[in-house]
Every structure is written in structure tokens, then in C-alpha cells.
Coordinates of C-alpha atoms and ligand atoms in Angstrom, one line a residue:
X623 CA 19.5 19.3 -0.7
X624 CA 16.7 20.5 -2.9
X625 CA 13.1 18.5 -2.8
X626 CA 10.4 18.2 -4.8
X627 CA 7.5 20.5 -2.7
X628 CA 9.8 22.8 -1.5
X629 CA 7.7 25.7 -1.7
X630 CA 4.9 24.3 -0.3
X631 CA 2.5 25.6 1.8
X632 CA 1.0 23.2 4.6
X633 CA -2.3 23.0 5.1
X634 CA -4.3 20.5 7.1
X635 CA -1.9 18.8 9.8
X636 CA 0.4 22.1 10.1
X637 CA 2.9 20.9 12.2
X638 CA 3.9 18.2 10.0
X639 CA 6.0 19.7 7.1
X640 CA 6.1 18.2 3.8
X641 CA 9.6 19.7 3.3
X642 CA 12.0 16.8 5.0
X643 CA 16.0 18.7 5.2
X644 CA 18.3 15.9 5.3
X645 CA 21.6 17.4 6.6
X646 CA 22.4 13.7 8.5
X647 CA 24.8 13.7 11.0
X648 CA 26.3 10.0 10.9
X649 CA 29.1 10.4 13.5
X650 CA 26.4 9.6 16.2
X651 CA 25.8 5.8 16.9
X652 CA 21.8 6.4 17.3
X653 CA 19.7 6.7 14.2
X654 CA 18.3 10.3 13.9
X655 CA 16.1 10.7 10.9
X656 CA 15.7 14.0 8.7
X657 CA 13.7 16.8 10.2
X658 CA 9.8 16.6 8.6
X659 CA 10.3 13.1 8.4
X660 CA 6.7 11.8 8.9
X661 CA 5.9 8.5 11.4
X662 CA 2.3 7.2 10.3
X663 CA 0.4 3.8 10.8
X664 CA -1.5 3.0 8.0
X665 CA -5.0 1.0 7.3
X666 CA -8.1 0.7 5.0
X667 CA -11.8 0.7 4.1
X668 CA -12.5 -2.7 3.9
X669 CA -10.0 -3.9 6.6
X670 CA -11.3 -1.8 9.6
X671 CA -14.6 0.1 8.8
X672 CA -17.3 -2.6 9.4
X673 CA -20.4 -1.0 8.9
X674 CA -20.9 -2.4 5.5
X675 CA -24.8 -1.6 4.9
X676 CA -25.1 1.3 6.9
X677 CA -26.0 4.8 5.4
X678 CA -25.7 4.1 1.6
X679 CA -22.6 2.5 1.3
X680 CA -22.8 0.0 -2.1
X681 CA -21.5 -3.5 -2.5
X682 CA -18.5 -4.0 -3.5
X683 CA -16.2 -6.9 -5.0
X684 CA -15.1 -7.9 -1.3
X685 CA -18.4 -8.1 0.3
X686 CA -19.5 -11.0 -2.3
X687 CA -16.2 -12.7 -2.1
X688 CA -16.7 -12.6 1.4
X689 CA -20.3 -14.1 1.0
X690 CA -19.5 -16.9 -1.2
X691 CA -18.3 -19.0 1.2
X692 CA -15.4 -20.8 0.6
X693 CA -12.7 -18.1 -0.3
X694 CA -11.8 -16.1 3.4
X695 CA -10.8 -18.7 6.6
X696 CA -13.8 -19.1 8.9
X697 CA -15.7 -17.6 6.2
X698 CA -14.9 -14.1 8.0
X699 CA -16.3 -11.0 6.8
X700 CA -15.6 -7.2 6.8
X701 CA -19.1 -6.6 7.9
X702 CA -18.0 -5.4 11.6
X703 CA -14.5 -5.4 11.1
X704 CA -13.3 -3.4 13.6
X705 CA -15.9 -1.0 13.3
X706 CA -14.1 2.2 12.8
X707 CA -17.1 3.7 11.6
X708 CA -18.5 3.9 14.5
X709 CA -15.2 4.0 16.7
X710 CA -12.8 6.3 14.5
X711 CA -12.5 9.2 17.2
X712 CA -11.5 6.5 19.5
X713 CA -9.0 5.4 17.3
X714 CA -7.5 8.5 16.5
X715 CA -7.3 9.3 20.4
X716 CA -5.3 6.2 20.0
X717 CA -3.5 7.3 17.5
X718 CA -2.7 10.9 19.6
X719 CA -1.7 9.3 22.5
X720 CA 1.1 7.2 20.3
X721 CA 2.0 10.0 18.7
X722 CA 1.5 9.5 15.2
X723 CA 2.1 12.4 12.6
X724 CA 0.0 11.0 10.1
X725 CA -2.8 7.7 9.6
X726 CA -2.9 6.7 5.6
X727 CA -6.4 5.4 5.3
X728 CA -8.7 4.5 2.5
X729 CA -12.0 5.8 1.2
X730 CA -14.9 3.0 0.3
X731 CA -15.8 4.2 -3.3
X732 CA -19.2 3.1 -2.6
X733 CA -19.5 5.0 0.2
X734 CA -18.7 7.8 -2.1
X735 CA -20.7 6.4 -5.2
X736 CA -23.0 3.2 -4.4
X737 CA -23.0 1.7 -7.8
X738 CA -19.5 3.5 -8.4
X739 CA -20.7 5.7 -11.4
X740 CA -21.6 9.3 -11.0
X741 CA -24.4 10.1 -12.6
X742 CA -26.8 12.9 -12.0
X743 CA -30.2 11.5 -11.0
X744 CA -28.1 9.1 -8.2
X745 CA -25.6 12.1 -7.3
X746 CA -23.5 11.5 -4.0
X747 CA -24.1 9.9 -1.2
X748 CA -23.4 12.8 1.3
X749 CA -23.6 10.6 4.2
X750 CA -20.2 9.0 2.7
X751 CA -18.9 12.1 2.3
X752 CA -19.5 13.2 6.0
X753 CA -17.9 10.0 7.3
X754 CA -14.7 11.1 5.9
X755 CA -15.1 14.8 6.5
X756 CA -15.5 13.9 10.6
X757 CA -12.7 11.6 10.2
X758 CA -10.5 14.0 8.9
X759 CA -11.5 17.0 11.0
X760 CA -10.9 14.8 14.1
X761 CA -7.3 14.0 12.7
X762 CA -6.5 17.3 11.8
X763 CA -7.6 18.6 15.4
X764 CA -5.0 16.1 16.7
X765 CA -2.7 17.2 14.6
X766 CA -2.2 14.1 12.7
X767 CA -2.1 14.4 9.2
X768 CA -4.3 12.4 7.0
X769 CA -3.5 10.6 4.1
X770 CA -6.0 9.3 1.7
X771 CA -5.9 6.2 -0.4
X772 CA -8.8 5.8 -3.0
X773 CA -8.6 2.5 -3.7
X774 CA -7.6 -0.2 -1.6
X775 CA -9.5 -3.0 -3.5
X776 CA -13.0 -2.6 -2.6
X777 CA -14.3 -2.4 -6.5
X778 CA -17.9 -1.2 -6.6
X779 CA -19.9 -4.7 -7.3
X780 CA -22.2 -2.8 -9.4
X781 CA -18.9 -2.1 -11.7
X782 CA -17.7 -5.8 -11.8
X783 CA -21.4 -7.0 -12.4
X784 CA -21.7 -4.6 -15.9
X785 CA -18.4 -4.4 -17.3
X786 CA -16.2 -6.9 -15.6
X787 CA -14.8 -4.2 -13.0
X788 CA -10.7 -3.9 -14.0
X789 CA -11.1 -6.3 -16.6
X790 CA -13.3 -3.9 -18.7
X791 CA -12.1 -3.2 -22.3
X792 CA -14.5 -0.4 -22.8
X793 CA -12.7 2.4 -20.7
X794 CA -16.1 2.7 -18.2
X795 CA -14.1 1.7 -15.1
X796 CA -11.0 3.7 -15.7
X797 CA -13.9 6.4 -16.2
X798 CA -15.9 5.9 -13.2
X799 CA -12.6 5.9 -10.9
X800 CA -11.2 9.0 -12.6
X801 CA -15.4 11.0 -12.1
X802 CA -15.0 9.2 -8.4
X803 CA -11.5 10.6 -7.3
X804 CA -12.7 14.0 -8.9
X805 CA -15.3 13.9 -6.4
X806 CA -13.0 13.2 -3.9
X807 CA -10.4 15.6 -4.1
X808 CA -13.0 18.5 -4.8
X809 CA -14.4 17.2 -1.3
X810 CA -11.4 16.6 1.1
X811 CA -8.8 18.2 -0.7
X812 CA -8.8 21.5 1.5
X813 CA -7.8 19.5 3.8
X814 CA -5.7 16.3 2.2
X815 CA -2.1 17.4 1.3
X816 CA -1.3 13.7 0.3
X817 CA -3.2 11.1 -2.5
X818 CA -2.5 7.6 -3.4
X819 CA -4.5 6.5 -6.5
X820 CA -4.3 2.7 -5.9
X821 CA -3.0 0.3 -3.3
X822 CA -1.1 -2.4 -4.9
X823 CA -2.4 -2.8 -8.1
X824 CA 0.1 -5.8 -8.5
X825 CA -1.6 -7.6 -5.5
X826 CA -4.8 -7.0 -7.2
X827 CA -4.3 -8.4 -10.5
X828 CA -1.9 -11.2 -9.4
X829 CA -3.7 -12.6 -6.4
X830 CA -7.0 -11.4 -7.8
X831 CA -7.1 -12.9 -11.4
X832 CA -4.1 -14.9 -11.5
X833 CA -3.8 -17.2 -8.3
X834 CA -7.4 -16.2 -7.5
X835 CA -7.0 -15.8 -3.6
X836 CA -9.1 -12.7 -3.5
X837 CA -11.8 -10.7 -5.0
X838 CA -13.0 -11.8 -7.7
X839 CA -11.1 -14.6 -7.4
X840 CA -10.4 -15.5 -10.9
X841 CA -7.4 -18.2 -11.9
X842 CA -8.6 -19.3 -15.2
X843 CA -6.8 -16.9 -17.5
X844 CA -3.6 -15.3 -15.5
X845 CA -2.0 -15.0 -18.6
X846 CA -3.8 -12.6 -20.4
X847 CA -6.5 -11.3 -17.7
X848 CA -3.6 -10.4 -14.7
X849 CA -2.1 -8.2 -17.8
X850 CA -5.6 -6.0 -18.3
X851 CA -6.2 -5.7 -15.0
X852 CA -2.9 -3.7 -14.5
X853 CA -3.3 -2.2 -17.5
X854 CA -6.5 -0.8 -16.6
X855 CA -5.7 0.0 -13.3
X856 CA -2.5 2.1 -14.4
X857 CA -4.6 3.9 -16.8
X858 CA -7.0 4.8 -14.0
X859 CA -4.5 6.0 -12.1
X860 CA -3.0 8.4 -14.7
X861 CA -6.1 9.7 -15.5
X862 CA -6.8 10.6 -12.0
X863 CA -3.4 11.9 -11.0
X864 CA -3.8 14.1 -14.5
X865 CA -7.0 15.4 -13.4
X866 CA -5.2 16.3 -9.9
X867 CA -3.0 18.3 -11.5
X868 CA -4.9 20.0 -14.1
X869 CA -8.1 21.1 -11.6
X870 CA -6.8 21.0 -8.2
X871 CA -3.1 20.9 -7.2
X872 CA -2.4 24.0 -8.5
X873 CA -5.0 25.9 -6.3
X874 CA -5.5 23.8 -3.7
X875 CA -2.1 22.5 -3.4
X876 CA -1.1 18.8 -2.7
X877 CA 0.7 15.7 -3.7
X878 CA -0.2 12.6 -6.2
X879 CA 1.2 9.1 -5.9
X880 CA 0.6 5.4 -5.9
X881 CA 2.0 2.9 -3.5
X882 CA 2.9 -0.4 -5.1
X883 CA 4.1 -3.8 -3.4
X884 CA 8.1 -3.9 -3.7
X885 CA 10.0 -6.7 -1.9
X886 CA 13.9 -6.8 -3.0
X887 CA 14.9 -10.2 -4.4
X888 CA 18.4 -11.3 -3.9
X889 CA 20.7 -13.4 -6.4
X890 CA 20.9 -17.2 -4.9
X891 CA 24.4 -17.3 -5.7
X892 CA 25.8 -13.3 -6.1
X893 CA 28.5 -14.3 -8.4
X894 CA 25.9 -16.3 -11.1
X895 CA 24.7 -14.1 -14.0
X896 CA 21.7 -16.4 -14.1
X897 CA 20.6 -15.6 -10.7
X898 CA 21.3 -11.9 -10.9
X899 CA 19.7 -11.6 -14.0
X900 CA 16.2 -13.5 -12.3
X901 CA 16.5 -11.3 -9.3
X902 CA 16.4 -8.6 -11.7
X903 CA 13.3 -10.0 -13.6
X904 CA 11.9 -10.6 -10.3
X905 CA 11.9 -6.9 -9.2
X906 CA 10.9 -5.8 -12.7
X907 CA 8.2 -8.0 -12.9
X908 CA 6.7 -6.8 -9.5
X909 CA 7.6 -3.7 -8.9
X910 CA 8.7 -2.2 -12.2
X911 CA 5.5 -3.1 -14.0
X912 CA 4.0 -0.8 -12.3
X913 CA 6.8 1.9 -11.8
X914 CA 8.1 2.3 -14.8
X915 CA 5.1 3.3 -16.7
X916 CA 4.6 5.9 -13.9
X917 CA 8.2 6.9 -14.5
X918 CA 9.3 6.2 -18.0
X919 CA 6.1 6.0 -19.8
X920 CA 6.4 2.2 -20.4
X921 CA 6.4 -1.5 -19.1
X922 CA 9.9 -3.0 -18.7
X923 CA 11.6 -4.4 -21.8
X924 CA 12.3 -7.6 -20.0
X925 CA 8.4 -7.9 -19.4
X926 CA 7.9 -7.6 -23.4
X927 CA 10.5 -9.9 -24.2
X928 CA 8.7 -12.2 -22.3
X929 CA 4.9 -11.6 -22.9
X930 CA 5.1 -10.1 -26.4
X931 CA 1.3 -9.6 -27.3
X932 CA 0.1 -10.7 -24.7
X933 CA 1.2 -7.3 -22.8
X934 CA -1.3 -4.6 -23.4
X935 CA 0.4 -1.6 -25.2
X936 CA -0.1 2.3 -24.1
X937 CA -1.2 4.7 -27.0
X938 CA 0.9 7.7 -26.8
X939 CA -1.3 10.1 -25.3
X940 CA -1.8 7.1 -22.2
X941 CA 2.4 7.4 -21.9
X942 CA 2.3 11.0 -21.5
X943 CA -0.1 10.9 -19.1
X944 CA 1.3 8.2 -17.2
X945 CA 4.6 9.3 -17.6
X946 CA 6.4 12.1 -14.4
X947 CA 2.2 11.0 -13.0
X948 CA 3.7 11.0 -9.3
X949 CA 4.8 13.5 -7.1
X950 CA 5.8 10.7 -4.7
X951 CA 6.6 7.0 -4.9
X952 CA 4.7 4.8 -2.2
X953 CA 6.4 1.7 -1.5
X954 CA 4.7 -1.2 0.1
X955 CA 7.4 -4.0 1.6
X956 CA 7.3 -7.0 3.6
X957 CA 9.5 -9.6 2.7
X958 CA 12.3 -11.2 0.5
X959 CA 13.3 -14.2 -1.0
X960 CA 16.8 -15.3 -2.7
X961 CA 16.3 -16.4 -6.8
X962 CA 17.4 -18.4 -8.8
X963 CA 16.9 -19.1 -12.5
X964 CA 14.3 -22.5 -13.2
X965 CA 16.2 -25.8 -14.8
X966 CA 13.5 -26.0 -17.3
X967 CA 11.1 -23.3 -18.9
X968 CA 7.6 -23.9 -17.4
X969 CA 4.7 -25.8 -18.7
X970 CA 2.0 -24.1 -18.1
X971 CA 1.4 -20.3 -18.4
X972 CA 0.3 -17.3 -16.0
X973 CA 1.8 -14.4 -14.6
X974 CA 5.0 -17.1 -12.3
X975 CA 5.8 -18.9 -15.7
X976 CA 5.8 -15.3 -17.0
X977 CA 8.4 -14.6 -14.8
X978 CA 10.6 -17.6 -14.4
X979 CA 11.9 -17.3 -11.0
X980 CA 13.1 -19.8 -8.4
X981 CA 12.7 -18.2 -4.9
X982 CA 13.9 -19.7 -1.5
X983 CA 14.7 -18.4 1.8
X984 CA 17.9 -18.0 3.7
X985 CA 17.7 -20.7 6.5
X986 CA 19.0 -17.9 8.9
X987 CA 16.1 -16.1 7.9
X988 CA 13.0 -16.2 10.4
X989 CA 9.5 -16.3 9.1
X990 CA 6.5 -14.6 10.7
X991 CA 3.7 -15.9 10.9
X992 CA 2.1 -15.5 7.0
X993 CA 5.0 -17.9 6.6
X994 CA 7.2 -14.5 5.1
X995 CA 10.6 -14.1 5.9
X996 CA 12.0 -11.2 8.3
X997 CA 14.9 -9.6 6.5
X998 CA 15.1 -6.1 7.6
X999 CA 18.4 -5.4 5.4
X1000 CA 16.5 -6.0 2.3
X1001 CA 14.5 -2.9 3.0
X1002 CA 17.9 -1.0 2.6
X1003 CA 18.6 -2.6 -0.1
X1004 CA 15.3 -2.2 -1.9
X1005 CA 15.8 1.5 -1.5
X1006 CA 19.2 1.5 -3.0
X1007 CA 17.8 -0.3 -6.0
X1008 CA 14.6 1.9 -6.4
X1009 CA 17.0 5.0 -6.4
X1010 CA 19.5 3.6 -9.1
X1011 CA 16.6 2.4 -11.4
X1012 CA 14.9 5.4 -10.8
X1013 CA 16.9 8.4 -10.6
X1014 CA 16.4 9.0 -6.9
X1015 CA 12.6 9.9 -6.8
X1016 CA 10.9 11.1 -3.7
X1017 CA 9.4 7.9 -1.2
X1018 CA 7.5 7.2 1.4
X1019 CA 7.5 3.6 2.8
X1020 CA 3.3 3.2 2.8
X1021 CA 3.1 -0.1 4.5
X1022 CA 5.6 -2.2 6.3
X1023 CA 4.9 -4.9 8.7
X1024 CA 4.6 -8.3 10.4
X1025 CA 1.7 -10.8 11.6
X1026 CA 2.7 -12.5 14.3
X1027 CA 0.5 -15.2 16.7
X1028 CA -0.8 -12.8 19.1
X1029 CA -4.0 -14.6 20.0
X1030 CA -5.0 -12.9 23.3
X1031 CA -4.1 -9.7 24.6
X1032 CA -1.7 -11.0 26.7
X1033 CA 0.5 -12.6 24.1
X1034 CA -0.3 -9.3 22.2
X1035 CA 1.3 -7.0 24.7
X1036 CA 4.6 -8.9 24.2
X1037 CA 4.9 -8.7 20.7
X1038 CA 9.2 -8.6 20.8
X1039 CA 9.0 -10.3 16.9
X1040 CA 7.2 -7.3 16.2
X1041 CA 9.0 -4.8 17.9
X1042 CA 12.1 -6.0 16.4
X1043 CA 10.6 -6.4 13.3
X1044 CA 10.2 -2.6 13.1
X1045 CA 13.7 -1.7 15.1
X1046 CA 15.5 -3.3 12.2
X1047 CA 13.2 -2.2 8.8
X1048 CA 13.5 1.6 10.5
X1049 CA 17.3 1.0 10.8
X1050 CA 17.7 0.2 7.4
X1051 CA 15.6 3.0 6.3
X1052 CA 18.0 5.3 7.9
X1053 CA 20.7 3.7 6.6
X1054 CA 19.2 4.1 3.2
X1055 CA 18.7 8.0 4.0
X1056 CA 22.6 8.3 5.4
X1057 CA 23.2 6.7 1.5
X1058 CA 21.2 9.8 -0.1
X1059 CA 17.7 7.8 -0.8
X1060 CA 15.1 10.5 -0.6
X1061 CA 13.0 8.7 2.1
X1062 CA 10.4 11.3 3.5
X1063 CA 8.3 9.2 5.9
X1064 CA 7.1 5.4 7.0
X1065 CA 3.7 4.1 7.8
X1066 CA 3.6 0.7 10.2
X1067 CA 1.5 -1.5 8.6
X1068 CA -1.3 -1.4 10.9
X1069 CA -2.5 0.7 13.4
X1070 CA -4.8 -2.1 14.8
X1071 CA -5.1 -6.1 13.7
X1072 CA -8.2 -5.5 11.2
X1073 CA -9.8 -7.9 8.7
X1074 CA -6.9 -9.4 6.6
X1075 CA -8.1 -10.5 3.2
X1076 CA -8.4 -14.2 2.6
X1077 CA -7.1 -15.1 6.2
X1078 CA -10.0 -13.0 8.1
X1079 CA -9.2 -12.1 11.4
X1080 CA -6.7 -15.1 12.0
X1081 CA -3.5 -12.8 11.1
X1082 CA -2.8 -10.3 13.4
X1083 CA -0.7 -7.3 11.7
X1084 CA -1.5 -4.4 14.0
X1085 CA 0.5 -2.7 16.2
X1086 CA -2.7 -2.6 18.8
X1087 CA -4.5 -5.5 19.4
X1088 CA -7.9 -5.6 19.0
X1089 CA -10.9 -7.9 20.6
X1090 CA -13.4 -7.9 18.4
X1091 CA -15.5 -8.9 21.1
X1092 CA -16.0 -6.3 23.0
X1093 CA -13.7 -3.7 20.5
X1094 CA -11.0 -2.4 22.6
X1095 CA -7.6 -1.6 21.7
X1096 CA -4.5 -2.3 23.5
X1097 CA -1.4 -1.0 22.4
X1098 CA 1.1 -3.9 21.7
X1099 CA 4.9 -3.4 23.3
X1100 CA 5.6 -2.6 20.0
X1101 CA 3.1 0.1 19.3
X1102 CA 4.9 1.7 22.5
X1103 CA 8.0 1.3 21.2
X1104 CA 7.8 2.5 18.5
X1105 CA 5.4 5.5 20.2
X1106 CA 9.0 6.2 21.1
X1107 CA 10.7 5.7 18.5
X1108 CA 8.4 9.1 17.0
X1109 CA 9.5 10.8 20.3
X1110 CA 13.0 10.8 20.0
X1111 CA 13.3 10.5 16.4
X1112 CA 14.6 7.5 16.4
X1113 CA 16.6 7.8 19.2
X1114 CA 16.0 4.1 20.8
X1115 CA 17.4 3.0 17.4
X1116 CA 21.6 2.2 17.9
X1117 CA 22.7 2.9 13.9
X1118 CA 24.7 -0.7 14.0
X1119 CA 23.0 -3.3 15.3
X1120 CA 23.9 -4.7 19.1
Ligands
PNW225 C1 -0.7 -5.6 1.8 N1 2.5 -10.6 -0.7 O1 -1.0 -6.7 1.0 C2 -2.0 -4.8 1.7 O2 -1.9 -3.5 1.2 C3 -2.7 -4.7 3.1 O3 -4.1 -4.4 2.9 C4 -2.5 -6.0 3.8 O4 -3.3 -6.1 5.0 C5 -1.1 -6.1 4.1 O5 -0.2 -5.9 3.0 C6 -0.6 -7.4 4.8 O6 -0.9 -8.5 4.0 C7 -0.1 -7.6 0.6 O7 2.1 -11.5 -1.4 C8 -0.5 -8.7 -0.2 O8 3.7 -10.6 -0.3 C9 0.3 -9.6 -0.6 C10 1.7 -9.6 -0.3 C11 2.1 -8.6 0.5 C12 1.3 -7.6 1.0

């Protein structure tokens, strides 16, 4: 089978090939997945860092929501999170003893930029830019091979203070990020084989301007606002993937993508028209807003039908650029619900009404504990659907993952929810693979429990457990497992489940 990057040379992490062969052997009963298939552990800035006034580092949107009071449980903060900063060779000893091939991580803009604009009389801050050279040195010496997000939702405050950050109609944010990520590649990208642009830009504008559950926290105007804010952040991504291509990728070499949030929705009842058309809506209205302009140019029909002006429209040139934008497809999934069509049309408006979806759960489905349900088979399922819709594009599962109650370390090191968790979503991605999906790699979703958003540190998603006490990782059982599970290549994975 032919891939996309074929003739690439690797750089950076040499041992891990870009270049997956898939030549599966299904007559076995364990899983084996396709040589160069990557096994990673992802996490970002904000989340694990800490260190949030040290050495130049700006404000950013997530500091002030933090600050405000009111928005994050306990009123936690990413202030020490778990201070990677200071800890990061640590942690990628960590990571060396597990075994992983690759850590997908994020860059703080404002460590990069303070106010998030480059200008010429503020310039760079180098000590940002040494953080992340050290850090990716270190990886690279370990042989794990780094992967760098540049935004994972820490907006530059300065940005949000003079032109309403992602809301801005003027083109100065799209701007800034595109001068930023310029800075960024011309910096790492000796090194950096793989870029994401954005980190769920559906999680940003929905829970960020529509329900208003994290930075900036806005709720007033999810009709219209949710709607600029992915418009702008789509536009921001094009124009750094463009500039990727036309001043770096061909000299330095390297890969573009995005990684958007994608949980499969089943029909309630599989034989209703009603409820297969809403799971339908539901997927397009999550994932394919922001896939299909990076594939086909444009938002998906059913998303017009419904929004009409309300949508923002691309200019030509803003298709073109968006449009083929991706060398790879990063695909963030947790969860998934069954849907239904609503009895009546909504009364009021925002992005939900937009949609018009009923979602329940399976009662054989068991929830962790965000209150999502665990349904490994979806992922399988997801996979299938992103390779009809899309004509079987090139993926990488970015984030997957589960927060279970592991309170002490004790607890922690018994994390069989967990473990199983990933046993099943790793089955289905190789079931996926033995179907012909082009899946190249998986990142657990997270290497360590870190600072998670509006529920601080009381939801624990890592694979080690952390004390923020004292700072000291344990592996959980199912960091070990799956420690193995990169050791045999999935060889403590049966293909049919037990
Ligand atoms: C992702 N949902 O966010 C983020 O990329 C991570 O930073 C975060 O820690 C992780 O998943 C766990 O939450 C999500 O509404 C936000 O289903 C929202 C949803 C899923 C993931």
C-alpha cells in the first residue's frame, strides 16, 4: 500500500519511521499493528507546565479565567500544574522507561511571543524558545519523537484584551498566530517532523463562547459568536499550514495537520431515518465543521441549511488555502452517545438548537468518571466513518482517554477501568486498520493527571499519577500495560475480545 510521506527522510527521532507498511496478517488471534506505527502519550502547555510567570512567559486567556474565581472547581489554577517546566527531563525519563515512541506536547504562545504579536522592538522571548529546544533535544536523545501542538487554548490575553482574541473580525489574530507558528517552525523544525495547528477548535468555540465553561467563558451569543470563533480559528490554521508548506516543508521536511474532537454518534433506533439522519448531523456538526473545510474547501451543507447567514462564508482564495491544508488528520475521541431526532424544534438558539440532536446512553454502557460513556467499538466505528466521508485520509488518534477516581496513589496503581479502557479503544483501532483505515499512530491521553480545564486537578486522565505535593510520578497499572502493549506491538491485545 502506497502512503502519503513515502519518500521521506527522518529526521529527529530516527528510529521512529513516518512510513507505517500495513501488510496485516489477520489469521493470528493477537492484534499486531503495522510496522512504524507510532505509540505516544500526549499533553499540553497549560495543563502540565506550571511555571506561569517565570522567564517571560505572557498572560494568557486561561490564566485570567483561572483568576476570576468562580469558573475552575476549587478555584484551581495552572500556576504549578505539574511543573514540567522545571521537571520535563524527569518526565521524559518517564516517558523512556515506558517506552514511548513519541510525546505530542504543546508550545505556550506567550512563552514564544508575551503579548502574542511579533513585532520588532519586543522580538522573541529566547528564554521560551530554549525551554522547548531542551525539551526536545532531551526527547530526541531518548529517542522519542516529538510532536508539537501550537495551540492548545492558551490565547495570548494581550490578544483577547485588543481585538477580542478568536472573535476578532479584523484578521489581527489569524495574523499573529500565522507570524507566531512561522517563528516556531523556523525554530524547532530541524528537529519536529510532526505539526498540529490547533487542538480542538470545536471545544474552543463550543465550550468557550457557546456553553461558556472555559476561557473566556462567554454564553451570551452561541449563535453567532461559536460560528466566528471557528471560523477564525480555521483561517488561522490554513494560513499557517500554507506558510509550512511554502517556506519550510519543502527544505526542511515535515508534516501539517490539526486534531479535532470526533466522537461517533449512533442512530437510537438503526432502522429510523430520523435517527440516522441526526447521528449524521451530529458528526457533521462536530467533526465535519472542522474537516470538511480542511478537506473539501467548505462547511457541511447540512450546517448551512441550518444556520444560513449566520455561518460565516470563506472567500475563494480562504477555500484554496484551506482546502488538501493537512498532510494528516488528528483525531481527538472519547466518548459516544446514541441520537435521536427532538419532538419539537427548540426554543431558544445556540450552537445544540443548531444542531437538533437527542443523545442518550446505552444502559450497558459504563461511564467514567466525567460522567462519559466507555464504548470502545465506537472508535472502530468512527474510523470507518471518517474514511468513507473522507476518502481514506492519513490519521493519527491524538488523544484518547479516560478519568477515572484515582484519588491516592494507591487507588491509582489499580487503574483496571483504565487499562481496559485502552485494551478495547487499541482493539478497535486495529480492527479499523485490518478494515483498510490508514491509522499511522495513537497518543493516550495523558502521560500524567495534569490540570484539567474547568475541573482543576479533581479529574485524573493520566496514565501516571501524580502528587502534586511532593511532584512524583507513579506509573498507573495501566501505563505498564500499556508499556507493553508498545513492546510487543500489541501483543497482550487478543483480536476478539475474551
Ligand atoms: C480534550 N467533550 O478536551 C483536550 O484536548 C484535553 O486538553 C483534555 O484534557 C482532554 O480532552 C480531556 O478532557 C475535551 O466535551 C473537551 O466531550 C471536551 C470534550 C472532550 C475532550
Amino acid at each position: 500500500m502506497s502512503w502519503r510521506g513515502d519518500n521521506t527522510t527522518t529526521k529527529g527521532a530516527s528510529s521512529v519511521s513516518t512510513t507505517p507498511v500495513f501488510d496485516q496478517d489477520t489469521s493470528n488471534d493477537i492484534v499486531a499493528f503495522p510496522k512504524g506505527f507510532l505509540f505516544g502519550s500526549a499533553t499540553s502547555s497549560y495543563q502540565v507546565e506550571g511555571a506561569a510567570h517565570e522567564d517571560g512567559r505572557g498572560m494568557t486567556v486561561w490564566d485570567t479565567f483561572c483568576y476570576q474565581g468562580g469558573h475552575v472547581l476549587n478555584n484551581d489554577t495552572g500556576d504549578v500544574a505539574c511543573d514540567h517546566y522545571h521537571l520535563f527531563e524527569r518526565d521524559v525519563q518517564l516517558m523512556k522507561q515506558l517506552g514511548l515512541q513519541g510525546y505530542r506536547f504543546s508550545i505556550a504562545w506567550t512563552r514564544i511571543l508575551p503579548s502574542g504579536y511579533y513585532n520588532k522592538e519586543q522580538g522573541v522571548n529566547q528564554a521560551g524558545i530554549d525551554f522547548y529546544n531542551r525539551l526536545i533535544d532531551t526527547l530526541i536523545e531518548h529517542n522519542i519523537d516529538p510532536w508539537i501542538t501550537l495551540f492548545h487554548w492558551d490565547l495570548p490575553q494581550q490578544l483577547e484584551d485588543d481585538v477580542g482574541g478568536w472573535l476578532d473580525p479584523s484578521g489581527i489574530v489569524v495574523d499573529a498566530f500565522a507570524n507566531y507558528s512561522r517563528i516556531c517552525f523556523e525554530a524547532f523544525g530541524d528537529r519536529v517532523q510532526h505539526w498540529i495547528t490547533l487542538n480542538e477548535p470545536w471545544t474552543v468555540a463550543v465550550h468557550g463562547y457557546n456553553d461558556g465553561i472555559k476561557a473566556p467563558g462567554r454564553n451570551s451569543n452561541g449563535a453567532t459568536e461559536t460560528y466566528i470563533v471557528a471560523h477564525n480559528q480555521l483561517l488561522a490554521h490554513a494560513k499557517a499550514a500554507t506558510i509550512f508548506k511554502q517556506e519550510f516543508s519543502k527544505t526542511q521536511g515535515g508534516f501539517i495537520g490539526i486534531s479535532n474532537s470526533a466522537d461517533y454518534r449512533y442512530p437510537l433506533d438503526p432502522n429510523s431515518p430520523d435517527d440516522i439522519q441526526a447521528a449524521e448531523r451530529a458528526m457533521l456538526f462536530q467533526f465535519g465543521w472542522f474537516m470538511d473545510p480542511v478537506i473539501f474547501g467548505d462547511y457541511p451543507d447540512v450546517m448551512r441549511q441550518r444556520l444560513g447567514s449566520r455561518l460565516p462564508v470563506f472567500t475563494p482564495e480562504q477555500q484554496e488555502q484551506l482546502q488538501g491544508s493537512c498532510d494528516f488528520l488528528g483525531i481527538n475521541t472519547y466518548s459516544s452517545a446514541l441520537t435521536t431526532k427532538p419532538k419539537k424544534e427548540p426554543e431558544w438558539g445556540g450552537y445544540w438548537a443548531d444542531m437538533f440532536v437527542t443523545t442518550q446512553n446505552d444502559p450497558s454502557w459504563k461511564k467514567n468518571s466525567m460522567g462519559w460513556a466507555i464504548v470502545p467499538d465506537a472508535t472502530r466505528e468512527l474510523l470507518l466513518w471518517i474514511r468513507e466521508r473522507y476518502g481514506n485520509p492519513l490519521l493519527y488518534i491524538t488523544e484518547n482517554g479516560t478519568a477515572e477516581d484515582d484519588h491516592d496513589v494507591e487507588t491509582a496503581q489499580h487503574d483496571e477501568i483504565r487499562r481496559s479502557f485502552f485494551e478495547g479503544h487499541l482493539r478497535a483501532c486495529a480492527e479499523a486498520i485490518d478494515a483498510g483505515v490508514r491509522l499511522a499512530g495513537y497518543f493516550a491521553w495523558s502521560l500524567m493527571d495534569n490540570f484539567e480545564w474547568e475541573y482543576g486537578y479533581q479529574r485524573r486522565f493520566g496514565i501516571c499519577y501524580v502528587d502534586f505535593e511532593t511532584q512524583v510520578r507513579t506509573p498507573k497499572s495501566s501505563a505498564l500495560w500499556y508499556s507493553e502493549t508498545i513492546a510487543t506491538n500489541g501483543g497482550n491485545i487478543a483480536r476478539k475480545r475474551q
